[in-house]
PDB file of C-alpha atoms in Angstrom:
ATOM      1  CA  MET A 235       7.848  20.947  17.521  1.00 61.00           C
ATOM      2  CA  GLY A 236       9.627  20.212  14.266  1.00 65.00           C
ATOM      3  CA  GLY A 237      10.979  16.970  15.667  1.00 71.00           C
ATOM      4  CA  GLN A 238       7.466  15.799  16.557  1.00 76.00           C
ATOM      5  CA  VAL A 239       6.248  16.523  13.030  1.00 74.00           C
ATOM      6  CA  VAL A 240       9.098  14.522  11.548  1.00 75.00           C
ATOM      7  CA  GLU A 241       8.382  11.703  13.978  1.00 80.00           C
ATOM      8  CA  HIS A 242       4.702  11.692  13.021  1.00 81.00           C
ATOM      9  CA  TRP A 243       5.555  11.630   9.335  1.00 86.00           C
ATOM     10  CA  LEU A 244       8.008   8.789   9.927  1.00 87.00           C
ATOM     11  CA  LEU A 245       5.413   6.778  11.826  1.00 88.00           C
ATOM     12  CA  ALA A 246       2.863   7.417   9.089  1.00 88.00           C
ATOM     13  CA  PHE A 247       5.354   6.264   6.464  1.00 89.00           C
ATOM     14  CA  LEU A 248       6.165   3.095   8.405  1.00 91.00           C
ATOM     15  CA  ALA A 249       2.462   2.368   8.879  1.00 92.00           C
ATOM     16  CA  ALA A 250       1.734   2.840   5.188  1.00 92.00           C
ATOM     17  CA  ASP A 251       4.756   0.746   4.284  1.00 91.00           C
ATOM     18  CA  THR A 252       3.610  -2.019   6.637  1.00 94.00           C
ATOM     19  CA  LEU A 253       0.106  -2.008   5.160  1.00 94.00           C
ATOM     20  CA  LEU A 254       1.516  -2.124   1.647  1.00 94.00           C
ATOM     21  CA  PHE A 255       3.717  -5.134   2.396  1.00 94.00           C
ATOM     22  CA  LEU A 256       0.836  -6.801   4.245  1.00 94.00           C
ATOM     23  CA  ALA A 257      -1.353  -6.390   1.175  1.00 94.00           C
ATOM     24  CA  VAL A 258       1.368  -7.847  -1.059  1.00 92.00           C
ATOM     25  CA  ALA A 259       1.946 -10.771   1.291  1.00 92.00           C
ATOM     26  CA  THR A 260      -1.776 -11.503   1.598  1.00 93.00           C
ATOM     27  CA  THR A 261      -2.292 -11.367  -2.150  1.00 90.00           C
ATOM     28  CA  THR A 262       0.717 -13.597  -2.765  1.00 88.00           C
ATOM     29  CA  LEU A 263      -0.522 -16.115  -0.196  1.00 90.00           C
ATOM     30  CA  CYS A 264      -3.966 -16.214  -1.814  1.00 89.00           C
ATOM     31  CA  TRP A 265      -2.429 -16.839  -5.233  1.00 87.00           C
ATOM     32  CA  MET A 266      -0.151 -19.532  -3.804  1.00 88.00           C
ATOM     33  CA  LEU A 267      -3.127 -21.371  -2.310  1.00 90.00           C
ATOM     34  CA  TYR A 268      -5.484 -20.846  -5.246  1.00 89.00           C
ATOM     35  CA  ALA A 269      -5.310 -24.505  -6.297  1.00 87.00           C
ATOM     36  CA  TRP A 270      -6.496 -25.610  -2.845  1.00 89.00           C
ATOM     37  CA  TRP A 271      -9.256 -23.104  -2.194  1.00 87.00           C
ATOM     38  CA  THR A 272     -11.949 -25.704  -2.819  1.00 84.00           C
ATOM     39  CA  PRO A 273     -12.033 -29.383  -3.853  1.00 85.00           C
ATOM     40  CA  THR A 274     -13.334 -28.196  -7.218  1.00 82.00           C
ATOM     41  CA  ALA A 275     -10.319 -25.942  -7.689  1.00 79.00           C
ATOM     42  CA  THR A 276      -7.958 -28.788  -6.826  1.00 80.00           C
ATOM     43  CA  GLN A 277      -9.612 -31.036  -9.370  1.00 75.00           C
ATOM     44  CA  ARG A 278      -9.746 -28.320 -11.999  1.00 73.00           C
ATOM     45  CA  THR A 279      -6.005 -27.657 -11.766  1.00 74.00           C
ATOM     46  CA  GLY A 280      -5.152 -31.334 -12.233  1.00 65.00           C
ATOM     47  CA  PHE A 281      -4.856 -33.280 -15.444  1.00 56.00           C
ATOM     48  CA  PRO A 282      -8.262 -33.719 -17.175  1.00 53.00           C
ATOM     49  CA  GLY A 283      -7.349 -37.233 -18.284  1.00 51.00           C
ATOM     50  CA  ASP A 284      -6.706 -38.709 -14.836  1.00 49.00           C
ATOM     51  CA  SER A 285      -8.786 -41.761 -14.015  1.00 48.00           C
ATOM     52  CA  PRO A 286     -10.511 -42.120 -10.614  1.00 45.00           C
ATOM     53  CA  ASP A 287      -7.804 -44.503  -9.348  1.00 45.00           C
ATOM     54  CA  GLY A 288      -5.090 -41.901  -9.963  1.00 44.00           C
ATOM     55  CA  ALA A 289      -3.594 -43.549 -13.046  1.00 49.00           C
ATOM     56  CA  PRO A 290      -3.132 -41.329 -16.104  1.00 51.00           C
ATOM     57  CA  ASP A 291      -5.458 -41.834 -19.019  1.00 53.00           C
ATOM     58  CA  GLN A 292      -3.047 -42.038 -21.917  1.00 56.00           C
ATOM     59  CA  GLY A 293      -5.622 -42.082 -24.724  1.00 67.00           C
ATOM     60  CA  ARG A 294      -4.747 -42.703 -28.353  1.00 84.00           C
ATOM     61  CA  PRO A 295      -1.889 -40.582 -29.741  1.00 89.00           C
ATOM     62  CA  ARG A 296      -2.927 -38.655 -32.842  1.00 91.00           C
ATOM     63  CA  LEU A 297      -0.447 -35.814 -33.219  1.00 95.00           C
ATOM     64  CA  THR A 298       3.120 -35.733 -34.507  1.00 96.00           C
ATOM     65  CA  PHE A 299       5.872 -33.927 -32.601  1.00 97.00           C
ATOM     66  CA  SER A 300       9.119 -32.154 -33.437  1.00 97.00           C
ATOM     67  CA  LEU A 301      11.270 -31.757 -30.314  1.00 97.00           C
ATOM     68  CA  ILE A 302      13.946 -29.052 -30.593  1.00 96.00           C
ATOM     69  CA  VAL A 303      16.992 -29.257 -28.318  1.00 96.00           C
ATOM     70  CA  PRO A 304      19.265 -26.170 -28.601  1.00 95.00           C
ATOM     71  CA  ALA A 305      22.754 -26.971 -27.299  1.00 95.00           C
ATOM     72  CA  ARG A 306      25.641 -24.568 -26.859  1.00 93.00           C
ATOM     73  CA  HIS A 307      28.881 -25.926 -25.370  1.00 93.00           C
ATOM     74  CA  GLU A 308      26.879 -28.658 -23.648  1.00 93.00           C
ATOM     75  CA  HIS A 309      28.568 -31.733 -25.051  1.00 92.00           C
ATOM     76  CA  GLN A 310      28.840 -33.313 -21.595  1.00 92.00           C
ATOM     77  CA  VAL A 311      25.072 -33.631 -21.145  1.00 92.00           C
ATOM     78  CA  LEU A 312      23.657 -33.573 -24.675  1.00 95.00           C
ATOM     79  CA  ALA A 313      24.266 -37.246 -25.482  1.00 95.00           C
ATOM     80  CA  GLN A 314      22.255 -38.467 -22.489  1.00 93.00           C
ATOM     81  CA  THR A 315      19.414 -36.065 -23.203  1.00 93.00           C
ATOM     82  CA  LEU A 316      19.116 -37.113 -26.844  1.00 96.00           C
ATOM     83  CA  ALA A 317      19.223 -40.781 -25.825  1.00 95.00           C
ATOM     84  CA  THR A 318      16.426 -40.188 -23.321  1.00 92.00           C
ATOM     85  CA  LEU A 319      14.278 -38.330 -25.823  1.00 94.00           C
ATOM     86  CA  ALA A 320      14.755 -41.106 -28.353  1.00 94.00           C
ATOM     87  CA  GLN A 321      13.146 -43.517 -25.883  1.00 93.00           C
ATOM     88  CA  LEU A 322       9.918 -41.556 -25.433  1.00 93.00           C
ATOM     89  CA  ASP A 323       6.743 -43.607 -25.575  1.00 91.00           C
ATOM     90  CA  HIS A 324       5.043 -42.109 -28.624  1.00 94.00           C
ATOM     91  CA  PRO A 325       4.699 -43.500 -32.154  1.00 94.00           C
ATOM     92  CA  ARG A 326       5.313 -40.281 -34.123  1.00 95.00           C
ATOM     93  CA  PHE A 327       7.994 -37.815 -33.113  1.00 97.00           C
ATOM     94  CA  GLU A 328      11.400 -36.526 -34.127  1.00 97.00           C
ATOM     95  CA  VAL A 329      14.254 -34.913 -32.223  1.00 97.00           C
ATOM     96  CA  ILE A 330      16.159 -31.967 -33.707  1.00 97.00           C
ATOM     97  CA  ALA A 331      19.433 -30.980 -32.049  1.00 97.00           C
ATOM     98  CA  VAL A 332      20.566 -27.428 -32.833  1.00 97.00           C
ATOM     99  CA  VAL A 333      24.282 -26.694 -32.465  1.00 97.00           C
ATOM    100  CA  GLY A 334      26.363 -23.650 -33.318  1.00 95.00           C
ATOM    101  CA  HIS A 335      28.707 -23.581 -36.275  1.00 94.00           C
ATOM    102  CA  ASP A 336      31.480 -22.540 -33.868  1.00 94.00           C
ATOM    103  CA  ASP A 337      30.923 -25.420 -31.453  1.00 95.00           C
ATOM    104  CA  PRO A 338      32.463 -28.506 -33.116  1.00 95.00           C
ATOM    105  CA  ILE A 339      32.585 -30.655 -29.975  1.00 96.00           C
ATOM    106  CA  THR A 340      28.866 -30.391 -29.279  1.00 96.00           C
ATOM    107  CA  ARG A 341      28.204 -30.880 -32.974  1.00 96.00           C
ATOM    108  CA  GLN A 342      30.106 -34.162 -32.986  1.00 96.00           C
ATOM    109  CA  VAL A 343      28.092 -35.383 -30.004  1.00 96.00           C
ATOM    110  CA  ALA A 344      24.847 -34.515 -31.791  1.00 97.00           C
ATOM    111  CA  LEU A 345      25.965 -36.215 -35.005  1.00 97.00           C
ATOM    112  CA  ALA A 346      26.913 -39.354 -33.075  1.00 97.00           C
ATOM    113  CA  ALA A 347      23.412 -39.444 -31.563  1.00 96.00           C
ATOM    114  CA  ALA A 348      21.926 -39.013 -35.047  1.00 96.00           C
ATOM    115  CA  ARG A 349      23.944 -41.998 -36.274  1.00 96.00           C
ATOM    116  CA  ARG A 350      22.688 -44.102 -33.368  1.00 96.00           C
ATOM    117  CA  HIS A 351      19.066 -43.073 -34.004  1.00 96.00           C
ATOM    118  CA  PRO A 352      18.897 -42.252 -37.729  1.00 95.00           C
ATOM    119  CA  ASP A 353      15.105 -42.433 -37.846  1.00 93.00           C
ATOM    120  CA  LEU A 354      14.566 -40.093 -34.884  1.00 96.00           C
ATOM    121  CA  VAL A 355      17.425 -37.627 -34.385  1.00 97.00           C
ATOM    122  CA  ARG A 356      18.513 -34.931 -36.833  1.00 97.00           C
ATOM    123  CA  VAL A 357      21.087 -32.159 -36.464  1.00 97.00           C
ATOM    124  CA  VAL A 358      20.679 -28.519 -37.507  1.00 97.00           C
ATOM    125  CA  VAL A 359      23.568 -26.055 -37.477  1.00 96.00           C
ATOM    126  CA  ASP A 360      22.902 -22.504 -36.302  1.00 95.00           C
ATOM    127  CA  HIS A 361      24.974 -20.097 -38.414  1.00 93.00           C
ATOM    128  CA  HIS A 362      23.942 -16.859 -36.672  1.00 91.00           C
ATOM    129  CA  ARG A 363      26.946 -14.824 -35.584  1.00 90.00           C
ATOM    130  CA  ALA A 364      25.298 -13.817 -32.304  1.00 89.00           C
ATOM    131  CA  LYS A 365      24.069 -17.022 -30.699  1.00 90.00           C
ATOM    132  CA  THR A 366      20.806 -16.933 -28.743  1.00 89.00           C
ATOM    133  CA  LYS A 367      18.246 -19.559 -27.931  1.00 91.00           C
ATOM    134  CA  PRO A 368      15.467 -17.898 -29.996  1.00 91.00           C
ATOM    135  CA  LYS A 369      17.742 -17.828 -33.054  1.00 92.00           C
ATOM    136  CA  ALA A 370      18.623 -21.471 -32.543  1.00 94.00           C
ATOM    137  CA  LEU A 371      14.946 -22.382 -32.329  1.00 94.00           C
ATOM    138  CA  ASN A 372      14.181 -20.402 -35.488  1.00 94.00           C
ATOM    139  CA  SER A 373      16.989 -22.230 -37.270  1.00 95.00           C
ATOM    140  CA  ALA A 374      15.246 -25.529 -36.592  1.00 96.00           C
ATOM    141  CA  LEU A 375      11.665 -24.421 -37.258  1.00 95.00           C
ATOM    142  CA  PRO A 376      11.824 -24.648 -41.103  1.00 95.00           C
ATOM    143  CA  VAL A 377      12.860 -28.312 -40.954  1.00 96.00           C
ATOM    144  CA  CYS A 378      10.283 -29.371 -38.361  1.00 96.00           C
ATOM    145  CA  ARG A 379       7.801 -31.891 -39.733  1.00 96.00           C
ATOM    146  CA  GLY A 380       5.611 -32.473 -36.680  1.00 96.00           C
ATOM    147  CA  GLU A 381       2.242 -30.879 -36.035  1.00 96.00           C
ATOM    148  CA  VAL A 382       3.465 -29.752 -32.611  1.00 95.00           C
ATOM    149  CA  VAL A 383       6.874 -28.237 -31.830  1.00 95.00           C
ATOM    150  CA  GLY A 384       8.324 -28.826 -28.367  1.00 93.00           C
ATOM    151  CA  VAL A 385      11.334 -27.168 -26.720  1.00 93.00           C
ATOM    152  CA  PHE A 386      13.776 -28.849 -24.343  1.00 90.00           C
ATOM    153  CA  ASP A 387      17.114 -27.852 -22.883  1.00 88.00           C
ATOM    154  CA  ALA A 388      20.254 -29.885 -23.435  1.00 90.00           C
ATOM    155  CA  GLU A 389      20.426 -31.130 -19.831  1.00 81.00           C
ATOM    156  CA  ASP A 390      16.791 -32.188 -19.460  1.00 80.00           C
ATOM    157  CA  GLU A 391      15.601 -35.605 -18.370  1.00 74.00           C
ATOM    158  CA  VAL A 392      12.120 -36.472 -19.616  1.00 81.00           C
ATOM    159  CA  ALA A 393       9.601 -39.068 -18.467  1.00 77.00           C
ATOM    160  CA  PRO A 394       8.875 -41.744 -21.105  1.00 85.00           C
ATOM    161  CA  GLY A 395       5.125 -41.031 -21.246  1.00 83.00           C
ATOM    162  CA  LEU A 396       5.422 -37.282 -21.650  1.00 82.00           C
ATOM    163  CA  LEU A 397       4.342 -36.950 -25.272  1.00 89.00           C
ATOM    164  CA  ARG A 398       1.278 -39.155 -24.805  1.00 88.00           C
ATOM    165  CA  GLN A 399       0.075 -36.880 -22.012  1.00 83.00           C
ATOM    166  CA  VAL A 400       0.693 -33.734 -24.031  1.00 86.00           C
ATOM    167  CA  ASP A 401      -0.965 -35.306 -27.076  1.00 90.00           C
ATOM    168  CA  LEU A 402      -4.061 -36.098 -25.045  1.00 86.00           C
ATOM    169  CA  LEU A 403      -4.155 -32.613 -23.612  1.00 82.00           C
ATOM    170  CA  PHE A 404      -4.005 -30.986 -27.050  1.00 87.00           C
ATOM    171  CA  GLN A 405      -6.874 -33.190 -28.171  1.00 87.00           C
ATOM    172  CA  ARG A 406      -9.110 -32.500 -25.189  1.00 82.00           C
ATOM    173  CA  SER A 407      -8.410 -28.800 -24.676  1.00 79.00           C
ATOM    174  CA  GLY A 408      -8.113 -27.647 -28.268  1.00 82.00           C
ATOM    175  CA  ALA A 409      -5.130 -25.599 -27.129  1.00 80.00           C
ATOM    176  CA  GLY A 410      -2.637 -24.018 -29.463  1.00 85.00           C
ATOM    177  CA  VAL A 411       0.084 -23.920 -26.805  1.00 86.00           C
ATOM    178  CA  VAL A 412       0.842 -26.197 -23.872  1.00 83.00           C
ATOM    179  CA  GLN A 413       3.028 -24.735 -21.108  1.00 77.00           C
ATOM    180  CA  GLY A 414       4.724 -27.191 -18.789  1.00 72.00           C
ATOM    181  CA  GLY A 415       5.628 -26.560 -15.193  1.00 67.00           C
ATOM    182  CA  VAL A 416       9.112 -26.703 -13.707  1.00 67.00           C
ATOM    183  CA  GLN A 417      10.146 -27.715 -10.221  1.00 68.00           C
ATOM    184  CA  LEU A 418      13.619 -27.397  -8.800  1.00 68.00           C
ATOM    185  CA  MET A 419      15.175 -30.643  -7.588  1.00 69.00           C
ATOM    186  CA  ASN A 420      18.206 -29.849  -5.433  1.00 70.00           C
ATOM    187  CA  TYR A 421      16.324 -28.724  -2.334  1.00 75.00           C
ATOM    188  CA  ARG A 422      19.047 -30.095  -0.025  1.00 80.00           C
ATOM    189  CA  SER A 423      21.830 -27.960  -1.482  1.00 79.00           C
ATOM    190  CA  SER A 424      21.204 -24.859   0.617  1.00 82.00           C
ATOM    191  CA  TRP A 425      18.520 -22.784   2.282  1.00 81.00           C
ATOM    192  CA  TRP A 426      18.359 -20.676  -0.880  1.00 81.00           C
ATOM    193  CA  ALA A 427      17.743 -23.753  -3.013  1.00 82.00           C
ATOM    194  CA  LEU A 428      14.980 -24.914  -0.660  1.00 85.00           C
ATOM    195  CA  ARG A 429      13.345 -21.517  -0.821  1.00 84.00           C
ATOM    196  CA  ASN A 430      13.403 -21.593  -4.625  1.00 84.00           C
ATOM    197  CA  VAL A 431      12.026 -25.139  -4.699  1.00 83.00           C
ATOM    198  CA  LEU A 432       8.982 -23.954  -2.777  1.00 87.00           C
ATOM    199  CA  GLU A 433       8.632 -20.851  -4.930  1.00 85.00           C
ATOM    200  CA  TYR A 434       8.684 -22.870  -8.143  1.00 82.00           C
ATOM    201  CA  TYR A 435       6.260 -25.414  -6.744  1.00 85.00           C
ATOM    202  CA  PHE A 436       3.608 -22.896  -5.741  1.00 87.00           C
ATOM    203  CA  TRP A 437       4.090 -20.904  -8.943  1.00 84.00           C
ATOM    204  CA  PHE A 438       3.442 -23.774 -11.307  1.00 81.00           C
ATOM    205  CA  ARG A 439       1.048 -25.717  -9.098  1.00 83.00           C
ATOM    206  CA  SER A 440      -1.192 -22.829  -8.136  1.00 86.00           C
ATOM    207  CA  ARG A 441      -0.327 -19.266  -9.105  1.00 86.00           C
ATOM    208  CA  LEU A 442      -0.017 -19.961 -12.819  1.00 82.00           C
ATOM    209  CA  HIS A 443      -3.493 -21.491 -12.689  1.00 83.00           C
ATOM    210  CA  PHE A 444      -4.803 -18.303 -11.115  1.00 85.00           C
ATOM    211  CA  GLN A 445      -3.272 -16.314 -13.955  1.00 81.00           C
ATOM    212  CA  ALA A 446      -4.835 -18.766 -16.407  1.00 77.00           C
ATOM    213  CA  SER A 447      -8.244 -18.119 -14.846  1.00 78.00           C
ATOM    214  CA  GLN A 448      -7.665 -14.431 -15.609  1.00 77.00           C
ATOM    215  CA  GLY A 449      -6.690 -15.178 -19.213  1.00 72.00           C
ATOM    216  CA  VAL A 450      -2.900 -14.853 -18.872  1.00 72.00           C
ATOM    217  CA  VAL A 451      -0.277 -17.591 -19.178  1.00 72.00           C
ATOM    218  CA  THR A 452       3.414 -16.689 -19.140  1.00 74.00           C
ATOM    219  CA  LEU A 453       5.608 -19.033 -21.152  1.00 75.00           C
ATOM    220  CA  GLY A 454       8.765 -20.511 -19.687  1.00 75.00           C
ATOM    221  CA  GLY A 455      11.934 -21.516 -21.466  1.00 78.00           C
ATOM    222  CA  ASN A 456      11.444 -25.255 -21.289  1.00 80.00           C
ATOM    223  CA  THR A 457       8.796 -27.959 -21.839  1.00 82.00           C
ATOM    224  CA  VAL A 458       6.719 -25.679 -24.051  1.00 87.00           C
ATOM    225  CA  PHE A 459       4.701 -27.177 -26.925  1.00 91.00           C
ATOM    226  CA  VAL A 460       3.237 -25.059 -29.730  1.00 91.00           C
ATOM    227  CA  ARG A 461       1.278 -26.094 -32.815  1.00 93.00           C
ATOM    228  CA  ARG A 462       3.607 -25.631 -35.760  1.00 94.00           C
ATOM    229  CA  ASP A 463       1.068 -23.797 -37.919  1.00 92.00           C
ATOM    230  CA  LEU A 464       0.691 -21.217 -35.154  1.00 89.00           C
ATOM    231  CA  LEU A 465       4.454 -20.782 -34.907  1.00 89.00           C
ATOM    232  CA  VAL A 466       4.781 -20.337 -38.646  1.00 91.00           C
ATOM    233  CA  ALA A 467       1.879 -17.877 -38.727  1.00 89.00           C
ATOM    234  CA  VAL A 468       3.446 -15.592 -36.117  1.00 86.00           C
ATOM    235  CA  GLY A 469       6.965 -15.843 -37.521  1.00 87.00           C
ATOM    236  CA  GLY A 470       8.517 -18.115 -34.912  1.00 89.00           C
ATOM    237  CA  TRP A 471      10.356 -16.895 -31.848  1.00 87.00           C
ATOM    238  CA  ASP A 472      11.358 -13.292 -31.366  1.00 83.00           C
ATOM    239  CA  PRO A 473      15.113 -13.386 -32.169  1.00 82.00           C
ATOM    240  CA  GLU A 474      15.868 -10.200 -30.241  1.00 75.00           C
ATOM    241  CA  CYS A 475      14.026 -11.050 -27.047  1.00 70.00           C
ATOM    242  CA  LEU A 476      15.845 -12.507 -24.049  1.00 54.00           C
ATOM    243  CA  ALA A 477      12.751 -14.448 -23.023  1.00 52.00           C
ATOM    244  CA  GLU A 478      13.578 -17.399 -25.229  1.00 50.00           C
ATOM    245  CA  THR A 479      10.074 -18.800 -25.729  1.00 52.00           C
ATOM    246  CA  VAL A 480       8.452 -15.535 -26.692  1.00 55.00           C
ATOM    247  CA  ILE A 481       6.605 -15.891 -29.970  1.00 56.00           C
ATOM    248  CA  SER A 482       6.467 -12.951 -32.331  1.00 49.00           C
ATOM    249  CA  GLY A 483       3.526 -11.883 -34.433  1.00 40.00           C
ATOM    250  CA  SER A 484      -0.016 -10.768 -33.720  1.00 30.00           C
ATOM    251  CA  GLY A 485      -3.385 -12.309 -32.994  1.00 34.00           C
ATOM    252  CA  SER A 486      -4.647 -14.581 -30.231  1.00 33.00           C
ATOM    253  CA  ALA A 487      -4.309 -18.221 -29.300  1.00 43.00           C
ATOM    254  CA  HIS A 488      -5.847 -20.780 -27.002  1.00 49.00           C
ATOM    255  CA  ALA A 489      -3.259 -21.882 -24.427  1.00 52.00           C
ATOM    256  CA  ALA A 490      -3.325 -24.516 -21.715  1.00 54.00           C
ATOM    257  CA  CYS A 491      -1.392 -24.584 -18.460  1.00 51.00           C
ATOM    258  CA  GLY A 492      -1.374 -26.635 -15.314  1.00 41.00           C
ATOM    259  CA  TRP A 493       0.126 -29.335 -13.154  1.00 41.00           C
ATOM    260  CA  ARG A 494       0.085 -33.107 -13.034  1.00 38.00           C
ATOM    261  CA  SER A 495      -0.815 -34.705  -9.712  1.00 31.00           C
ATOM    262  CA  PRO A 496       2.417 -34.748  -7.676  1.00 30.00           C
ATOM    263  CA  THR A 497       1.408 -38.043  -6.065  1.00 27.00           C
ATOM    264  CA  THR A 498       2.120 -39.932  -9.277  1.00 28.00           C
ATOM    265  CA  ARG A 499       5.775 -40.865  -9.519  1.00 29.00           C
ATOM    266  CA  GLY A 500       7.729 -40.076 -12.639  1.00 33.00           C
ATOM    267  CA  TRP A 501       5.618 -37.075 -13.620  1.00 36.00           C
ATOM    268  CA  ARG A 502       6.897 -34.340 -11.344  1.00 38.00           C
ATOM    269  CA  PRO A 503       8.719 -31.727 -13.395  1.00 39.00           C
ATOM    270  CA  GLY A 504      12.096 -30.553 -12.224  1.00 46.00           C
ATOM    271  CA  ARG A 505      15.031 -28.239 -12.753  1.00 49.00           C
ATOM    272  CA  ARG A 506      18.142 -27.635 -10.696  1.00 48.00           C
ATOM    273  CA  LEU A 507      18.970 -24.247  -9.246  1.00 45.00           C
ATOM    274  CA  PRO A 508      22.360 -23.001 -10.526  1.00 44.00           C
ATOM    275  CA  SER A 509      25.056 -23.845  -8.007  1.00 43.00           C
ATOM    276  CA  ALA A 510      26.871 -20.559  -8.518  1.00 43.00           C
ATOM    277  CA  TRP A 511      25.080 -17.538  -7.088  1.00 40.00           C
ATOM    278  CA  ARG A 512      26.346 -15.349  -9.931  1.00 43.00           C
ATOM    279  CA  ARG A 513      24.525 -17.538 -12.471  1.00 42.00           C
ATOM    280  CA  CYS A 514      21.383 -17.430 -10.382  1.00 41.00           C
ATOM    281  CA  CYS A 515      21.489 -13.645 -10.015  1.00 44.00           C
ATOM    282  CA  GLY A 516      22.227 -13.243 -13.719  1.00 45.00           C
ATOM    283  CA  SER A 517      19.409 -15.449 -14.986  1.00 47.00           C
ATOM    284  CA  GLY A 518      16.679 -13.631 -13.046  1.00 50.00           C
ATOM    285  CA  PRO A 519      17.344 -10.113 -14.373  1.00 48.00           C
ATOM    286  CA  ALA A 520      17.808 -11.507 -17.872  1.00 50.00           C
ATOM    287  CA  GLY A 521      14.394 -13.125 -17.811  1.00 52.00           C
ATOM    288  CA  THR A 522      12.807 -10.028 -16.298  1.00 52.00           C
ATOM    289  CA  LYS A 523      14.488  -7.808 -18.889  1.00 55.00           C
ATOM    290  CA  GLY A 524      13.266 -10.065 -21.679  1.00 55.00           C
ATOM    291  CA  SER A 525       9.695 -10.075 -20.402  1.00 54.00           C
ATOM    292  CA  CYS A 526       9.624  -6.299 -19.950  1.00 59.00           C
ATOM    293  CA  ARG A 527      11.128  -5.756 -23.386  1.00 58.00           C
ATOM    294  CA  CYS A 528       8.522  -7.927 -25.049  1.00 57.00           C
ATOM    295  CA  CYS A 529       5.701  -6.312 -23.087  1.00 55.00           C
ATOM    296  CA  ALA A 530       6.953  -2.946 -24.308  1.00 56.00           C
ATOM    297  CA  LYS A 531       6.829  -4.236 -27.872  1.00 56.00           C
ATOM    298  CA  ALA A 532       3.309  -5.501 -27.321  1.00 50.00           C
ATOM    299  CA  THR A 533       2.063  -2.179 -25.998  1.00 46.00           C
ATOM    300  CA  GLY A 534       3.770  -0.484 -28.923  1.00 47.00           C
ATOM    301  CA  GLY A 535       1.587  -2.297 -31.420  1.00 36.00           C
ATOM    302  CA  ALA A 536       3.787  -5.265 -32.400  1.00 34.00           C
ATOM    303  CA  CYS A 537       1.940  -7.821 -30.287  1.00 35.00           C
ATOM    304  CA  ARG A 538       4.033 -10.654 -28.894  1.00 37.00           C
ATOM    305  CA  LEU A 539       2.130 -13.764 -27.903  1.00 39.00           C
ATOM    306  CA  ALA A 540       3.938 -14.218 -24.618  1.00 36.00           C
ATOM    307  CA  GLY A 541       1.846 -14.057 -21.501  1.00 33.00           C
ATOM    308  CA  SER A 542      -0.325 -11.202 -22.719  1.00 29.00           C
ATOM    309  CA  ALA A 543      -4.084 -10.995 -22.374  1.00 26.00           C
ATOM    310  CA  ALA A 544      -4.374 -12.468 -25.852  1.00 30.00           C
ATOM    311  CA  TRP A 545      -3.873 -15.946 -24.356  1.00 33.00           C
ATOM    312  CA  ARG A 546      -7.080 -17.722 -23.412  1.00 32.00           C
ATOM    313  CA  CYS A 547      -6.279 -20.512 -21.004  1.00 34.00           C
ATOM    314  CA  THR A 548      -7.536 -23.805 -19.606  1.00 36.00           C
ATOM    315  CA  PRO A 549      -5.980 -26.116 -16.977  1.00 36.00           C
ATOM    316  CA  TRP A 550      -3.881 -29.071 -18.070  1.00 38.00           C
ATOM    317  CA  ALA A 551      -1.332 -31.564 -16.826  1.00 36.00           C
ATOM    318  CA  CYS A 552       2.255 -30.628 -16.325  1.00 38.00           C
ATOM    319  CA  PRO A 553       4.591 -32.928 -18.290  1.00 37.00           C
ATOM    320  CA  SER A 554       7.661 -34.251 -16.567  1.00 39.00           C
ATOM    321  CA  CYS A 555      11.002 -32.634 -17.228  1.00 44.00           C
ATOM    322  CA  ARG A 556      13.896 -33.185 -14.849  1.00 44.00           C
ATOM    323  CA  ARG A 557      17.530 -32.207 -14.744  1.00 44.00           C
ATOM    324  CA  PRO A 558      20.206 -34.689 -13.718  1.00 38.00           C
ATOM    325  CA  PRO A 559      22.265 -34.193 -10.533  1.00 36.00           C
ATOM    326  CA  GLY A 560      25.140 -31.811 -10.738  1.00 38.00           C
ATOM    327  CA  ARG A 561      23.489 -29.341 -13.088  1.00 40.00           C
TER     328      ARG A 561
END
């Protein structure tokens, strides 16, 4: 008799567990396919400046940009990234490389790039004892002269027309923040890499748009553009938060998020999955820990403008940001 009771309870538990996972899977699938629910949804999640023939409408650039590139022991890739950024097709922008005071090799690479492009590239030294990306970004913020501040990583590869697209989006959406999508590139490396390529694609192409329709946009660590006056008003990035693009302060902002049509070459965003599984496993918990920590701060009264309900969102085009092979 007792064995039958245990068996019944076990079957009930398995049934409930199955229903729970079915609900999660169904919800996830719906969010993944949100951008393709209807033709209207597909059009709404694309770039608002696309012309009928599929070519991007560049528009007239009106804003000025300060592009911050934090680099820590990344001398092997920094020179190429700064050279690429210096070639961007936009009339008014500057590039600020941030290097640590204890990293002389990377600093020399940044200074060499500044000598090659004296009108575009500047170097800022981060003197914080504990080096983090938010502290590096805050070190560069006081010297930024552009109306919009953008963040790139030291190994990024950027499409030449990126800033014109972002400029146009700011103008048309009235956004205070533009969040770019990321897509992994090395899908042939392993089954795990392929799985993550698909996950990133559906997240930025569809699920993030669903969150935007609900008034929530989570910021990533790369290809993020914020109006400088907003950054200054909220005190810059949270120096103690592991989520590097979290902005401290209080209030609300108008944010834009979305994806550029993947059929147009040269505009698909990309990032490479870490080749070492330890790096991959370490980066996920760190990001989750940072997000949870900042959410805890927000619920405690010190609101952090980082994916909370304070963000009001509209669809936009995803700028291109790639990472070279081997990274």
